[in-house]
Coordinates of C-alpha atoms and ligand atoms in Angstrom, one line a residue:
X4 CA 0.0 0.0 0.0
X5 CA 2.7 2.4 1.0
X6 CA 4.6 1.7 -2.2
X7 CA 1.5 2.6 -4.1
X8 CA 1.2 5.9 -2.3
X9 CA 4.8 6.6 -3.0
X10 CA 4.4 5.6 -6.6
X11 CA 1.3 7.7 -6.9
X12 CA 3.0 10.6 -5.2
X13 CA 5.8 10.4 -7.8
X14 CA 3.3 10.2 -10.6
X15 CA 1.4 13.2 -9.2
X16 CA 4.6 15.1 -8.8
X17 CA 5.6 14.2 -12.3
X18 CA 2.3 15.2 -13.9
X19 CA 0.9 18.1 -11.9
X20 CA 3.8 20.4 -11.0
X21 CA 5.2 20.2 -14.5
X22 CA 1.9 21.5 -15.8
X23 CA 1.7 24.0 -13.0
X24 CA 5.2 25.2 -13.9
X25 CA 4.1 25.7 -17.5
X26 CA 1.5 28.3 -16.3
X27 CA 3.2 29.9 -13.4
X28 CA 7.0 29.3 -13.1
X29 CA 9.4 32.1 -12.4
X30 CA 10.6 31.8 -16.0
X31 CA 7.1 32.1 -17.2
X32 CA 6.3 35.2 -15.1
X33 CA 9.6 36.6 -16.4
X34 CA 8.7 36.0 -20.0
X35 CA 5.4 37.8 -19.5
X36 CA 7.1 40.6 -17.7
X37 CA 9.6 41.0 -20.5
X38 CA 7.2 40.8 -23.4
X39 CA 4.0 42.2 -22.0
X40 CA 5.1 45.0 -19.7
X41 CA 6.3 48.5 -20.6
X42 CA 8.6 49.6 -17.8
X43 CA 9.2 53.2 -18.9
X44 CA 7.2 56.4 -19.5
X45 CA 6.6 57.4 -23.1
X46 CA 9.6 59.1 -24.7
X47 CA 7.7 59.9 -28.0
X48 CA 4.2 60.5 -29.1
X49 CA 2.2 57.9 -31.0
X50 CA 2.3 60.3 -34.0
X51 CA 6.1 60.2 -34.0
X52 CA 6.0 56.6 -35.0
X53 CA 3.8 57.4 -38.0
X54 CA 5.6 60.6 -39.0
X55 CA 9.2 59.2 -38.9
X56 CA 8.8 57.9 -42.5
X57 CA 8.3 61.4 -43.8
X58 CA 12.0 62.0 -42.9
X59 CA 13.3 59.2 -45.2
X60 CA 14.9 60.5 -48.4
X61 CA 13.8 57.3 -50.2
X62 CA 10.2 57.9 -49.2
X63 CA 7.9 55.7 -47.1
X64 CA 4.5 53.9 -47.6
X65 CA 1.6 56.1 -46.4
X66 CA 0.7 54.9 -42.9
X67 CA -2.9 56.2 -43.3
X68 CA -3.3 54.1 -46.4
X69 CA -1.6 50.9 -45.3
X70 CA -0.5 50.7 -41.7
X71 CA 0.9 47.2 -42.0
X72 CA 3.0 48.2 -45.0
X73 CA 4.3 51.3 -43.2
X74 CA 5.2 49.3 -40.1
X75 CA 7.1 46.7 -42.2
X76 CA 9.1 49.5 -43.8
X77 CA 9.7 51.2 -40.4
X78 CA 10.8 47.8 -39.0
X79 CA 13.3 47.3 -41.8
X80 CA 14.5 50.9 -41.9
X81 CA 15.8 50.9 -38.3
X82 CA 16.8 47.2 -38.2
X83 CA 14.0 46.0 -35.9
X84 CA 12.1 42.7 -36.2
X85 CA 8.5 41.7 -36.0
X86 CA 7.4 41.0 -32.4
X87 CA 6.8 37.2 -31.8
X88 CA 4.2 38.3 -29.1
X89 CA 1.2 40.7 -29.0
X90 CA 2.8 44.2 -29.0
X91 CA 0.1 46.7 -29.9
X92 CA 1.1 46.5 -33.6
X93 CA 4.6 47.7 -32.9
X94 CA 7.8 46.0 -33.9
X95 CA 9.9 44.2 -31.2
X96 CA 11.9 46.7 -29.2
X97 CA 9.3 49.4 -29.2
X98 CA 6.6 49.4 -26.5
X99 CA 3.7 51.6 -25.6
X100 CA 4.8 54.0 -22.8
X101 CA 3.2 53.5 -19.4
X102 CA 2.0 56.5 -17.3
X103 CA 2.1 56.6 -13.5
X104 CA -1.6 55.5 -13.3
X105 CA -0.8 52.5 -15.6
X106 CA -2.5 53.8 -18.7
X107 CA -0.6 53.3 -22.0
X108 CA 0.4 56.3 -24.1
X109 CA 3.0 57.1 -26.7
X110 CA 6.0 54.9 -27.3
X111 CA 9.3 53.8 -25.7
X112 CA 12.1 51.5 -26.5
X113 CA 12.7 48.4 -24.3
X114 CA 15.4 45.8 -23.7
X115 CA 14.4 44.0 -26.9
X116 CA 15.5 46.9 -29.2
X117 CA 18.9 45.4 -28.7
X118 CA 18.1 41.9 -27.3
X119 CA 15.4 40.9 -29.9
X120 CA 16.6 39.6 -33.2
X121 CA 15.5 37.4 -36.0
X122 CA 17.0 34.7 -38.3
X123 CA 15.5 33.1 -41.3
X124 CA 12.3 35.1 -40.8
X125 CA 11.7 33.9 -37.3
X126 CA 12.0 36.4 -34.4
X127 CA 13.6 35.4 -31.1
X128 CA 13.5 37.2 -27.7
X129 CA 17.1 37.1 -26.5
X130 CA 18.8 36.9 -29.9
X131 CA 21.1 39.9 -30.2
X132 CA 19.9 42.4 -32.8
X133 CA 22.6 42.5 -35.5
X134 CA 20.6 44.9 -37.8
X135 CA 19.8 47.7 -35.3
X136 CA 20.5 51.3 -36.2
X137 CA 19.7 52.7 -32.7
X138 CA 21.0 56.2 -33.4
X139 CA 18.8 56.7 -36.5
X140 CA 15.8 55.3 -34.6
X141 CA 16.2 57.6 -31.6
X142 CA 17.1 60.7 -33.7
X143 CA 14.3 60.3 -36.2
X144 CA 11.6 59.6 -33.6
X145 CA 12.7 62.8 -31.8
X146 CA 12.8 64.8 -35.0
X147 CA 9.3 63.4 -36.0
X148 CA 8.1 64.7 -32.6
X149 CA 9.5 68.1 -33.8
X150 CA 12.0 68.3 -30.9
X151 CA 15.7 69.2 -31.1
X152 CA 18.2 66.4 -30.8
X153 CA 20.0 66.2 -27.4
X154 CA 23.8 66.7 -27.7
X155 CA 25.7 63.4 -28.1
X156 CA 28.7 62.8 -25.9
X157 CA 29.8 59.4 -27.4
X158 CA 29.4 57.3 -30.5
X159 CA 26.1 55.3 -29.9
X160 CA 26.6 53.3 -33.1
X161 CA 28.8 54.1 -36.1
X162 CA 27.0 51.5 -38.2
X163 CA 24.3 48.9 -37.7
X164 CA 24.3 46.0 -35.3
X165 CA 26.9 47.2 -32.8
X166 CA 25.7 49.5 -30.1
X167 CA 27.4 51.4 -27.2
X168 CA 25.2 50.1 -24.4
X169 CA 28.1 50.5 -21.9
X170 CA 28.3 54.2 -22.4
X171 CA 24.5 54.5 -22.1
X172 CA 24.7 52.9 -18.7
X173 CA 27.8 54.9 -17.7
X174 CA 26.2 58.2 -18.6
X175 CA 23.0 57.3 -16.8
X176 CA 24.9 56.3 -13.7
X177 CA 27.1 59.4 -13.8
X178 CA 24.1 61.6 -13.0
X179 CA 23.1 59.7 -9.9
X180 CA 24.6 60.1 -6.5
X181 CA 25.5 57.0 -4.4
X182 CA 22.0 56.9 -2.9
X183 CA 20.7 57.1 -6.5
X184 CA 19.2 60.6 -6.2
X185 CA 19.7 62.6 -9.4
X186 CA 22.5 65.1 -9.6
X187 CA 22.9 68.0 -12.0
X188 CA 26.7 67.8 -12.7
X189 CA 27.8 64.4 -13.9
X190 CA 30.4 62.5 -11.8
X191 CA 33.7 61.8 -13.7
X192 CA 33.7 58.1 -14.6
X193 CA 37.0 57.7 -16.4
X194 CA 35.2 55.5 -18.8
X195 CA 35.4 55.3 -22.6
X196 CA 33.6 52.2 -23.9
X197 CA 33.2 51.2 -27.5
X198 CA 30.3 49.8 -29.5
X199 CA 29.6 46.1 -29.1
X200 CA 27.8 43.2 -30.5
X201 CA 24.8 42.1 -28.3
X202 CA 25.3 38.7 -26.6
X203 CA 22.4 36.2 -26.7
X204 CA 20.5 35.8 -23.4
X205 CA 20.5 32.0 -23.6
X206 CA 24.2 32.1 -22.5
X207 CA 23.0 33.1 -19.0
X208 CA 22.0 29.5 -18.2
X209 CA 25.7 28.5 -18.3
X210 CA 27.5 31.6 -17.1
X211 CA 28.8 32.2 -13.5
X212 CA 30.0 35.7 -14.5
X213 CA 28.4 37.9 -17.1
X214 CA 29.2 40.7 -19.6
X215 CA 32.1 40.4 -22.0
X216 CA 34.7 41.0 -19.3
X217 CA 33.2 38.6 -16.8
X218 CA 33.5 41.0 -14.0
X219 CA 29.9 40.8 -12.7
X220 CA 28.4 37.8 -10.9
X221 CA 25.7 36.3 -13.2
X222 CA 23.4 36.0 -10.2
X223 CA 23.1 39.8 -10.2
X224 CA 19.5 40.7 -10.9
X225 CA 20.2 44.4 -10.4
X226 CA 22.8 44.8 -13.1
X227 CA 20.1 43.9 -15.6
X228 CA 18.1 46.9 -14.4
X229 CA 20.6 49.6 -15.3
X230 CA 18.8 50.4 -18.5
X231 CA 16.0 51.8 -16.3
X232 CA 18.3 54.4 -14.7
X233 CA 16.9 57.1 -17.0
X234 CA 13.9 57.5 -14.8
X235 CA 13.4 55.0 -11.9
X236 CA 14.0 56.0 -8.2
X237 CA 15.6 53.7 -5.7
X238 CA 12.2 52.8 -4.3
X239 CA 10.9 51.9 -7.7
X240 CA 14.1 49.8 -8.4
X241 CA 13.5 47.9 -5.1
X242 CA 9.9 47.3 -6.1
X243 CA 10.9 46.0 -9.5
X244 CA 13.7 43.6 -8.3
X245 CA 11.4 40.6 -7.9
X246 CA 10.1 41.1 -11.4
X247 CA 13.7 41.2 -12.7
X248 CA 14.5 38.1 -10.7
X249 CA 11.8 36.3 -12.7
X250 CA 13.2 37.8 -15.9
X251 CA 16.6 36.3 -15.0
X252 CA 14.9 33.0 -14.5
X253 CA 13.4 33.4 -18.0
X254 CA 16.8 34.1 -19.5
X255 CA 18.1 30.9 -18.0
X256 CA 15.2 29.0 -19.5
X257 CA 16.0 30.2 -23.1
X258 CA 17.4 27.7 -25.6
X259 CA 19.1 28.6 -28.9
X260 CA 17.3 27.6 -32.1
X261 CA 18.8 24.4 -33.6
X262 CA 20.8 24.7 -36.8
X263 CA 18.2 24.4 -39.5
X264 CA 20.3 23.0 -42.4
X265 CA 22.0 19.6 -43.1
X266 CA 25.0 18.7 -41.0
X267 CA 27.7 16.2 -42.1
X268 CA 27.7 14.0 -39.0
X269 CA 30.9 12.2 -39.7
X270 CA 32.8 15.4 -40.3
X271 CA 31.2 17.0 -37.2
X272 CA 32.4 14.1 -35.1
X273 CA 36.0 14.6 -36.4
X274 CA 35.5 18.3 -35.5
X275 CA 34.5 17.4 -32.0
X276 CA 37.8 15.8 -31.5
X277 CA 39.7 18.8 -32.8
X278 CA 37.6 21.1 -30.7
X279 CA 38.3 19.0 -27.6
X280 CA 42.0 19.3 -28.1
X281 CA 42.2 23.0 -29.1
X282 CA 39.2 24.8 -27.8
X283 CA 37.4 23.0 -24.9
X284 CA 39.9 24.2 -22.3
X285 CA 38.4 27.7 -22.7
X286 CA 34.9 27.1 -24.2
X287 CA 34.0 23.9 -22.4
X288 CA 32.3 20.7 -23.6
X289 CA 28.7 20.3 -24.9
X290 CA 25.9 17.7 -24.8
X291 CA 24.2 16.3 -21.7
X292 CA 27.4 16.2 -19.6
X293 CA 28.7 19.4 -20.9
X294 CA 30.9 21.5 -18.6
X295 CA 31.4 25.2 -19.0
X296 CA 34.7 26.4 -17.4
X297 CA 33.7 30.1 -17.3
X298 CA 37.2 31.1 -18.1
X299 CA 38.2 34.8 -18.3
X300 CA 41.3 35.0 -20.6
X301 CA 44.0 37.6 -20.1
X302 CA 44.1 40.3 -22.7
X303 CA 47.6 39.4 -24.0
X304 CA 46.5 35.8 -24.5
X305 CA 43.3 36.5 -26.3
X306 CA 44.6 39.5 -28.2
X307 CA 41.2 40.8 -29.4
X308 CA 40.5 44.5 -29.4
X309 CA 41.3 45.8 -25.9
X310 CA 39.0 48.9 -25.8
X311 CA 36.0 47.2 -24.1
X312 CA 38.2 45.6 -21.4
X313 CA 40.2 48.8 -20.8
X314 CA 37.3 51.2 -21.3
X315 CA 35.5 50.4 -18.0
X316 CA 37.0 53.0 -15.7
X317 CA 37.8 52.3 -12.1
X318 CA 35.9 55.4 -10.9
X319 CA 32.7 54.0 -12.6
X320 CA 33.2 50.6 -11.0
X321 CA 33.7 52.1 -7.6
X322 CA 30.7 54.3 -8.0
X323 CA 28.5 51.5 -9.2
X324 CA 29.7 49.3 -6.3
X325 CA 28.8 52.1 -3.8
X326 CA 25.2 52.2 -5.0
X327 CA 22.3 49.7 -4.5
X328 CA 23.3 48.1 -7.8
X329 CA 26.6 46.8 -6.5
X330 CA 25.5 46.1 -2.9
X331 CA 24.9 42.3 -3.3
X332 CA 27.1 41.5 -6.3
X333 CA 29.8 44.2 -6.7
X334 CA 31.7 44.4 -10.0
X335 CA 35.2 43.0 -9.7
X336 CA 37.6 45.9 -9.5
X337 CA 40.3 43.9 -11.3
X338 CA 40.3 43.7 -15.1
X339 CA 41.6 40.5 -16.6
X340 CA 40.4 40.3 -20.2
X341 CA 37.5 38.7 -22.0
X342 CA 35.3 35.8 -20.9
X343 CA 35.4 32.8 -23.3
X344 CA 31.7 32.6 -24.0
X345 CA 29.6 29.4 -24.2
X346 CA 29.2 28.4 -27.9
X347 CA 25.6 27.1 -27.7
X348 CA 23.6 28.3 -30.8
X349 CA 26.8 29.9 -32.2
X350 CA 25.6 29.4 -35.8
X351 CA 22.8 32.0 -35.1
X352 CA 24.9 34.8 -33.6
X353 CA 27.2 36.0 -36.4
X354 CA 29.1 38.3 -36.6
X355 CA 31.6 37.1 -34.0
X356 CA 33.7 38.4 -31.1
X357 CA 32.5 40.9 -28.5
X358 CA 32.6 43.7 -31.1
X359 CA 31.0 41.7 -34.0
X360 CA 34.1 42.4 -36.1
X361 CA 34.3 38.9 -37.8
X362 CA 31.5 38.0 -40.1
X363 CA 31.9 34.2 -40.2
X364 CA 33.2 31.3 -38.2
X365 CA 35.6 30.5 -41.1
X366 CA 37.2 34.0 -40.8
X367 CA 37.2 33.6 -37.0
X368 CA 39.3 30.4 -37.3
X369 CA 41.6 31.7 -40.0
X370 CA 42.6 35.3 -39.1
X371 CA 44.0 35.9 -42.6
X372 CA 40.4 35.7 -43.9
X373 CA 39.1 38.6 -41.9
X374 CA 37.9 41.7 -43.9
X375 CA 38.9 45.1 -42.7
X376 CA 35.6 46.5 -43.9
X377 CA 32.5 44.5 -44.8
X378 CA 28.9 45.2 -45.7
X379 CA 26.3 43.5 -43.5
X380 CA 23.4 41.7 -45.3
X381 CA 20.3 43.8 -45.9
X382 CA 18.3 41.4 -43.6
X383 CA 18.7 38.3 -41.5
X384 CA 16.8 36.2 -44.1
X385 CA 18.3 32.8 -44.9
X386 CA 19.0 34.0 -48.5
X387 CA 21.9 35.9 -46.9
X388 CA 23.1 33.0 -44.7
X389 CA 26.4 31.3 -45.6
X390 CA 26.2 27.6 -44.6
X391 CA 29.8 26.9 -45.6
X392 CA 31.7 29.6 -43.8
X393 CA 28.8 29.8 -41.2
X394 CA 27.6 33.3 -40.7
X395 CA 26.5 36.1 -42.9
X396 CA 27.3 36.5 -46.6
X397 CA 29.0 39.8 -46.8
X398 CA 30.5 42.1 -49.3
X399 CA 34.1 43.1 -48.6
X400 CA 34.4 46.9 -48.9
X401 CA 37.8 48.1 -50.2
X402 CA 39.7 50.6 -48.1
X403 CA 39.6 54.3 -49.0
X404 CA 36.7 56.6 -49.5
X405 CA 33.3 55.2 -50.3
X406 CA 31.9 55.9 -53.8
X407 CA 30.1 59.3 -53.7
X408 CA 26.9 57.6 -54.7
X409 CA 26.7 55.7 -51.3
X410 CA 23.7 57.0 -49.4
X411 CA 23.8 57.3 -45.6
X412 CA 21.3 54.4 -45.5
X413 CA 23.7 52.2 -47.5
X414 CA 26.7 53.3 -45.5
X415 CA 25.0 52.3 -42.3
X416 CA 25.5 48.7 -43.3
X417 CA 29.3 49.0 -43.5
X418 CA 31.2 47.7 -40.6
X419 CA 34.7 49.3 -40.3
X420 CA 37.1 47.4 -38.1
X421 CA 39.6 50.3 -38.1
X422 CA 37.2 52.3 -35.9
X423 CA 37.8 52.7 -32.1
X424 CA 37.0 49.4 -30.4
X425 CA 36.0 47.5 -33.5
X426 CA 39.4 45.9 -34.3
X427 CA 39.2 42.3 -35.7
X428 CA 42.6 41.1 -34.4
X429 CA 43.4 38.3 -31.9
X430 CA 41.8 34.9 -31.1
X431 CA 44.2 33.2 -33.5
X432 CA 43.7 29.7 -32.0
X433 CA 42.4 28.4 -35.4
X434 CA 45.3 29.6 -37.5
X435 CA 47.5 26.6 -36.9
X436 CA 44.8 24.1 -37.9
X437 CA 44.7 22.6 -41.4
X438 CA 41.8 23.6 -43.7
X439 CA 40.2 20.2 -43.2
X440 CA 40.4 20.5 -39.4
X441 CA 38.9 24.0 -39.5
X442 CA 36.1 22.8 -41.7
X443 CA 35.5 19.9 -39.3
X444 CA 35.4 22.2 -36.3
X445 CA 32.9 24.5 -38.1
X446 CA 30.7 21.4 -38.8
X447 CA 30.8 20.5 -35.1
X448 CA 30.0 24.1 -34.1
X449 CA 26.8 23.8 -36.1
X450 CA 25.6 21.1 -33.7
X451 CA 25.9 23.2 -30.5
Ligands
LIG504 C1 21.3 49.6 -26.2 C2 21.2 48.2 -26.3 C3 20.9 47.4 -25.1 C4 19.7 47.5 -24.3 C5 18.6 48.5 -24.5 C6 19.8 46.5 -23.3 N1 21.0 45.8 -23.5 FE1 21.6 44.2 -22.4 N2 23.3 44.2 -23.3 C7 23.7 45.0 -24.4 C8 25.1 44.8 -24.7 C9 25.9 45.4 -25.8 C10 25.6 43.8 -23.8 C11 27.0 43.4 -23.6 C12 27.6 44.4 -22.6 C13 29.0 44.1 -22.2 O1 29.4 43.0 -21.9 O2 29.8 45.1 -22.0 C14 24.4 43.4 -22.9 C15 24.5 42.5 -21.9 C16 23.4 42.1 -21.2 C17 23.4 40.9 -20.3 C18 24.6 40.0 -20.0 C19 24.6 38.9 -21.1 C20 25.8 38.0 -21.0 O3 25.9 37.0 -21.6 O4 26.8 38.3 -20.3 C21 22.1 40.9 -19.8 C22 21.6 39.8 -18.8 C23 21.4 41.9 -20.3 N3 22.2 42.7 -21.2 C24 20.1 42.2 -20.0 C25 19.4 43.4 -20.4 C26 18.1 43.8 -19.9 C27 17.2 43.0 -18.9 C28 17.7 44.9 -20.6 C29 16.5 45.8 -20.4 C30 16.2 46.2 -19.0 C31 18.9 45.2 -21.5 N4 19.8 44.3 -21.3 C32 18.9 46.3 -22.3 C33 22.8 45.8 -25.1 C34 21.6 46.3 -24.6
LIG505 C1 42.7 30.6 -24.5 C2 41.3 30.5 -24.5 C3 40.6 30.2 -25.8 C4 40.9 29.2 -26.7 C5 41.9 28.1 -26.7 C6 39.9 29.3 -27.8 N1 39.1 30.4 -27.5 FE1 37.5 31.0 -28.6 N2 37.2 32.6 -27.4 C7 38.0 32.9 -26.3 C8 37.6 34.2 -25.8 C9 38.1 34.8 -24.5 C10 36.6 34.7 -26.7 C11 35.9 36.1 -26.6 C12 36.9 37.1 -27.2 C13 36.3 38.4 -27.6 O1 35.1 38.4 -27.8 O2 37.0 39.4 -27.6 C14 36.4 33.7 -27.7 C15 35.5 33.8 -28.7 C16 35.2 32.7 -29.6 C17 34.1 32.7 -30.5 C18 33.2 33.9 -30.8 C19 32.0 33.8 -29.8 C20 31.0 34.9 -30.1 O3 29.9 34.7 -29.5 O4 31.2 35.8 -30.9 C21 34.1 31.5 -31.2 C22 33.1 31.0 -32.2 C23 35.2 30.8 -30.6 N3 35.9 31.5 -29.7 C24 35.6 29.5 -31.0 C25 36.8 28.9 -30.7 C26 37.3 27.7 -31.3 C27 36.6 26.9 -32.4 C28 38.5 27.4 -30.7 C29 39.4 26.3 -31.0 C30 40.0 26.3 -32.3 C31 38.7 28.4 -29.7 N4 37.7 29.3 -29.7 C32 39.8 28.5 -28.9 C33 38.9 32.0 -25.7 C34 39.5 30.9 -26.3

């Protein structure tokens, strides 16, 4: 009898809570909070969204005549992606603003403007946005609202896809005192960060430390809330912390999409062996018993562009650590280099390295193949995907001035590795491999 009860108990445990989890787990609450909630007041009027098209030299569909067509054009223009959830008709990354009484008015950007991407026509929450032109989006919404542009004190993005999220956070924090009250004169932060590629959120399940330099404990809920520093008070941050704890649980539940094309299994198996010998000590092992070593590699060993690692100033770190943000998990004051990231879903996150300076895995593993300047694809559709080199098909742009016929819109697709922080050097661990070994490793990487 007892056995039966135990067996029944196990059965009930197996059936019921897994269903209950589906409807009300922390991850599920986090998903709803991330996709259904607007956290910020409106920054622009609803009309700004509809008027932005009137600023495009190339012309825009008439939003009054065909709203869907206009929204599609807007989405493509600024490098956004359709929302894979109900979003009041807005592309992913924009949200209706929320007033103090909870009513929705106007529009705002949210985390997904950078952390929402698409590949092969499917949008994913948590896939870094490699098409985004954030500067054009913010400026043109502001101009469409007939307001003057605020002065810019740093390069937000010199082209599409990379974005200077670090400087946004640094500037927002510089106008807060230690108790997070607002101050008029910014504190000196000694910080000069470059633009970066946006990491996928599905890495968070594996990481013990986060961000490219691995100086923040990945259990820090508060660090993910920095983006709200534009308006929230300390009390509001405290009230929102449980919500962001759920959001962190949601990040940890995310899985990368599987590689959608054919894989040569025999070659991938040969690649696994090469990977184990040459790469696993930093990037770990994969599959059910996979172990991620969470290794932060010294700058002189990794050799990639040092600007991000050096750019985070000690005054900023100390100030952050003195506020509520750094109270539970302070940022490590010591800079080492860059964290070797997990490679799960690596096929979907080209271009590579923390600054997105290398368009394909083939070029990452053979540093002689890296273009100084390249043109990103016009979309993340599979017609632009390169299954041999793995990553984006790209046009190499010769050095020297661009042809005078190049419009600013076209120029926005050009990635220039000679700019500050965007260097494509370093990580030469694939150079010594033979062509066949490299091809085998690439085949193996498709399976992660
Ligand atoms: C302007 C673009 C942008 C916005 C908006 C943004 N992020 Fe990020 N996020 C980034 C970039 C770039 C990085 C990498 C930063 C670094 O390591 O220096 C990052 C890193 C992260 C990481 C660490 C990932 C890892 O693997 O280490 C988390 C978690 C995260 N962001 C959460 C959020 C949340 C939550 C929001 C909204 C409240 C948000 N981000 C808003 C661009 C953005
Ligand atoms: C000594 C440690 C180390 C070794 C060995 C190493 N890597 Fe890396 N790898 C890193 C670090 C650190 C980064 C991040 C560098 C950066 O972004 O600046 C990185 C980045 C990468 C990336 C880009 C990740 C992304 O999301 O953009 C890929 C892909 C990669 N490595 C694959 C490999 C392969 C394949 C090998 C073996 C041939 C290898 N690595 C060997 C440390 C290492």
